[in-house]
Coordinates of C-alpha atoms and ligand atoms in Angstrom, one line a residue:
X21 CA 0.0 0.0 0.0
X22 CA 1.5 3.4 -0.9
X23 CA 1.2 6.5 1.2
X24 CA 1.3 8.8 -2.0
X25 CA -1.8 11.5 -0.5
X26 CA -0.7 13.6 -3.6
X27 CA -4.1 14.4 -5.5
X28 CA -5.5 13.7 -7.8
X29 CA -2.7 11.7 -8.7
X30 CA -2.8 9.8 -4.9
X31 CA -6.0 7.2 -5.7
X32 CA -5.9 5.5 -9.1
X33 CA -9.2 4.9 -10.6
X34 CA -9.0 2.3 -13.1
X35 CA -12.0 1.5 -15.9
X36 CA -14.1 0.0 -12.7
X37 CA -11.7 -0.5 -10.0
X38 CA -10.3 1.9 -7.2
X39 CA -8.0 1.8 -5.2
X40 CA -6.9 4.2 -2.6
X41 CA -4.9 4.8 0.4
X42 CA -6.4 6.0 3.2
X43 CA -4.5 9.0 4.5
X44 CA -3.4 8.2 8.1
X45 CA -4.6 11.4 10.8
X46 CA -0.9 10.7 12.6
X47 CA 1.1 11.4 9.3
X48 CA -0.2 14.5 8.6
X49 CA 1.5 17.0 9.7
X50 CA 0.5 20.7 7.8
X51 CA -2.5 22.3 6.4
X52 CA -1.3 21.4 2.8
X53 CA -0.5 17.9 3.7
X54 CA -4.0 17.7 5.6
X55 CA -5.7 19.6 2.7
X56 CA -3.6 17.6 -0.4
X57 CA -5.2 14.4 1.7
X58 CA -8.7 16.1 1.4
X59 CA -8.5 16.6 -2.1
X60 CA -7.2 13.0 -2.5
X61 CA -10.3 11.3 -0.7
X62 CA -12.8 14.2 -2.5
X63 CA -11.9 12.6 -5.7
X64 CA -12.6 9.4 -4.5
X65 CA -15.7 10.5 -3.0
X66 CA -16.7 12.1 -5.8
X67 CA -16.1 9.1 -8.1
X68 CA -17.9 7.0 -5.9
X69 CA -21.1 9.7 -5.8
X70 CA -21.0 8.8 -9.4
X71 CA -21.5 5.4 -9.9
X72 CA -23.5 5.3 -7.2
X73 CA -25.8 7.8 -8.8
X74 CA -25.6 5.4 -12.0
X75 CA -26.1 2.2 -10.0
X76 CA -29.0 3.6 -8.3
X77 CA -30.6 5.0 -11.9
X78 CA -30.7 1.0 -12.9
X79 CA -32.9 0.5 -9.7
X80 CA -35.3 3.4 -10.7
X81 CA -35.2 2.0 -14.5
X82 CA -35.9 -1.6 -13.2
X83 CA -39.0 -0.5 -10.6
X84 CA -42.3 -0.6 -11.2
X85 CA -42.1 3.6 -10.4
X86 CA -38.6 4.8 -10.6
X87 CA -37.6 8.5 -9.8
X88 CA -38.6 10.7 -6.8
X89 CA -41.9 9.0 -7.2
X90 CA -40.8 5.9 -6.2
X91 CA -38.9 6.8 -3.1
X92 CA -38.3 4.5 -0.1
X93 CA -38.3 5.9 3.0
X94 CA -37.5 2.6 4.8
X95 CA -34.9 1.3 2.2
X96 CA -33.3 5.0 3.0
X97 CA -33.2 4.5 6.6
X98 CA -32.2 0.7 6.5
X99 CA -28.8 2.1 4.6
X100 CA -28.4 5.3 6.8
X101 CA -28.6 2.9 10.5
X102 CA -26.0 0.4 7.7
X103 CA -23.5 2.8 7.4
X104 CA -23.7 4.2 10.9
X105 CA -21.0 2.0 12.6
X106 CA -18.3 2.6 9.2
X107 CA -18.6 6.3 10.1
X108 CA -19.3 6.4 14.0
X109 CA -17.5 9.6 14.9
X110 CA -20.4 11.6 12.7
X111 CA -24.0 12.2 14.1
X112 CA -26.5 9.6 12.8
X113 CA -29.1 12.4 12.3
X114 CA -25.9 14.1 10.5
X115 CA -25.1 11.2 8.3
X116 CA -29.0 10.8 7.2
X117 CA -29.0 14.6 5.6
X118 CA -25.9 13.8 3.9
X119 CA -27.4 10.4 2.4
X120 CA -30.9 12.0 1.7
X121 CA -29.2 14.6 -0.2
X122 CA -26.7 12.1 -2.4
X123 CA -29.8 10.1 -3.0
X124 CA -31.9 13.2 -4.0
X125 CA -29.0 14.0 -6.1
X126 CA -28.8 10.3 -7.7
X127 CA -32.8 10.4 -7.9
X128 CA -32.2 13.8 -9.4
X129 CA -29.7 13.0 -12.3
X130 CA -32.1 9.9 -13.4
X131 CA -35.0 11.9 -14.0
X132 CA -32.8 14.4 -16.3
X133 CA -31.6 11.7 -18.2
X134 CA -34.5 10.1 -18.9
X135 CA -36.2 13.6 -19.7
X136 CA -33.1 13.8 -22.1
X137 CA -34.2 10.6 -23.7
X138 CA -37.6 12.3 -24.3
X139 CA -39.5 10.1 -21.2
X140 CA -41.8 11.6 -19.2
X141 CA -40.9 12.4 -15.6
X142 CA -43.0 10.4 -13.2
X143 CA -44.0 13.2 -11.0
X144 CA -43.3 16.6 -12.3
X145 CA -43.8 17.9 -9.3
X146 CA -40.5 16.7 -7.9
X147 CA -38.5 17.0 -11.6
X148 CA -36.4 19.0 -11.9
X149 CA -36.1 19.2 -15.7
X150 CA -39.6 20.0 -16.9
X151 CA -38.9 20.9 -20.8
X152 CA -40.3 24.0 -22.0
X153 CA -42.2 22.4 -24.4
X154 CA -41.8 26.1 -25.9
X155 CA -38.4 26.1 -25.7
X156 CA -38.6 29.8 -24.3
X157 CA -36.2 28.6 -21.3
X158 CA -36.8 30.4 -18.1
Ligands
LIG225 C1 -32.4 3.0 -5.5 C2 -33.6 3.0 -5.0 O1 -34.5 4.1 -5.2 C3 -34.4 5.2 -4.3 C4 -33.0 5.6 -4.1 C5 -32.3 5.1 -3.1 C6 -30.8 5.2 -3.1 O2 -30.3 6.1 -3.9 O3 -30.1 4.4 -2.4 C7 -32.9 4.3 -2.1 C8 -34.2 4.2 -2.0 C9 -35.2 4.9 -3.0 O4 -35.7 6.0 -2.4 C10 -34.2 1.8 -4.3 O5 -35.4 1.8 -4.1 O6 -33.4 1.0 -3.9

């Protein structure tokens, strides 16, 4: 395992592999070595926010109602109370608005690209990519 916390050159993302290693607290010694660590693990993160978002857009293609429609409260709180112990120095309550708002944003980018392949939303209500039929934008 290397200790390279350089970004964005520190993890590696292969085609559909990553692999990263996890800066260390105790080897940190600066701002920019505590920030360059940051950046490292926010491109990691951000990677992983999308292909989760894509993963989670084959679950709203495959249900019977997919989008923000078809949310599920319980299925949100069984992975919030799953995650809990990997992340126990943050506040449950904390850690639920984070999720709710990476699933909102998964939920989010599914329903714009199915309105980009000219499907209707489910519930336009919650869509956030109406078309102007119009075009006239706005
Ligand atoms: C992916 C699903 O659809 C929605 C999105 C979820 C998610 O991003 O994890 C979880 C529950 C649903 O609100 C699902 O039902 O599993």
């Amino acid at each position: 395992m290397t200790t390279d916390h350089r970004a964005p050159s520190g993890p590696t993302a292969a085609r559909d592999e990553l692999t990263v290693a996890l800066p260390r607290t105790e080897d940190l010694a600066t701002v920019d070595d505590a920030r360059a660590a940051i950046d490292g693990i926010d491109t990691v993160l951000a990677a992983l926010l999308e292909r989760r978002a894509a993963v989670a857009g084959v679950v709203q293609r495959l249900k019977p109602v997919g989008g923000f429609a078809g949310r599920d409260p319980d299925r949100e709180r069984r992975i919030v109370a799953a995650m809990s112990p990997h992340a126990p120095s943050l506040d449950p309550g904390h850690l639920a608005r984070i999720m709710n708002a990476v699933i909102e944003a998964g939920l989010d980018a599914a329903e714009r690209e199915r309105a980009g392949a000219g499907e209707l939303c489910p519930s336009h209500s919650e869509c956030k990519n109406v078309q102007d039929p119009a075009g006239a934008g706005g």
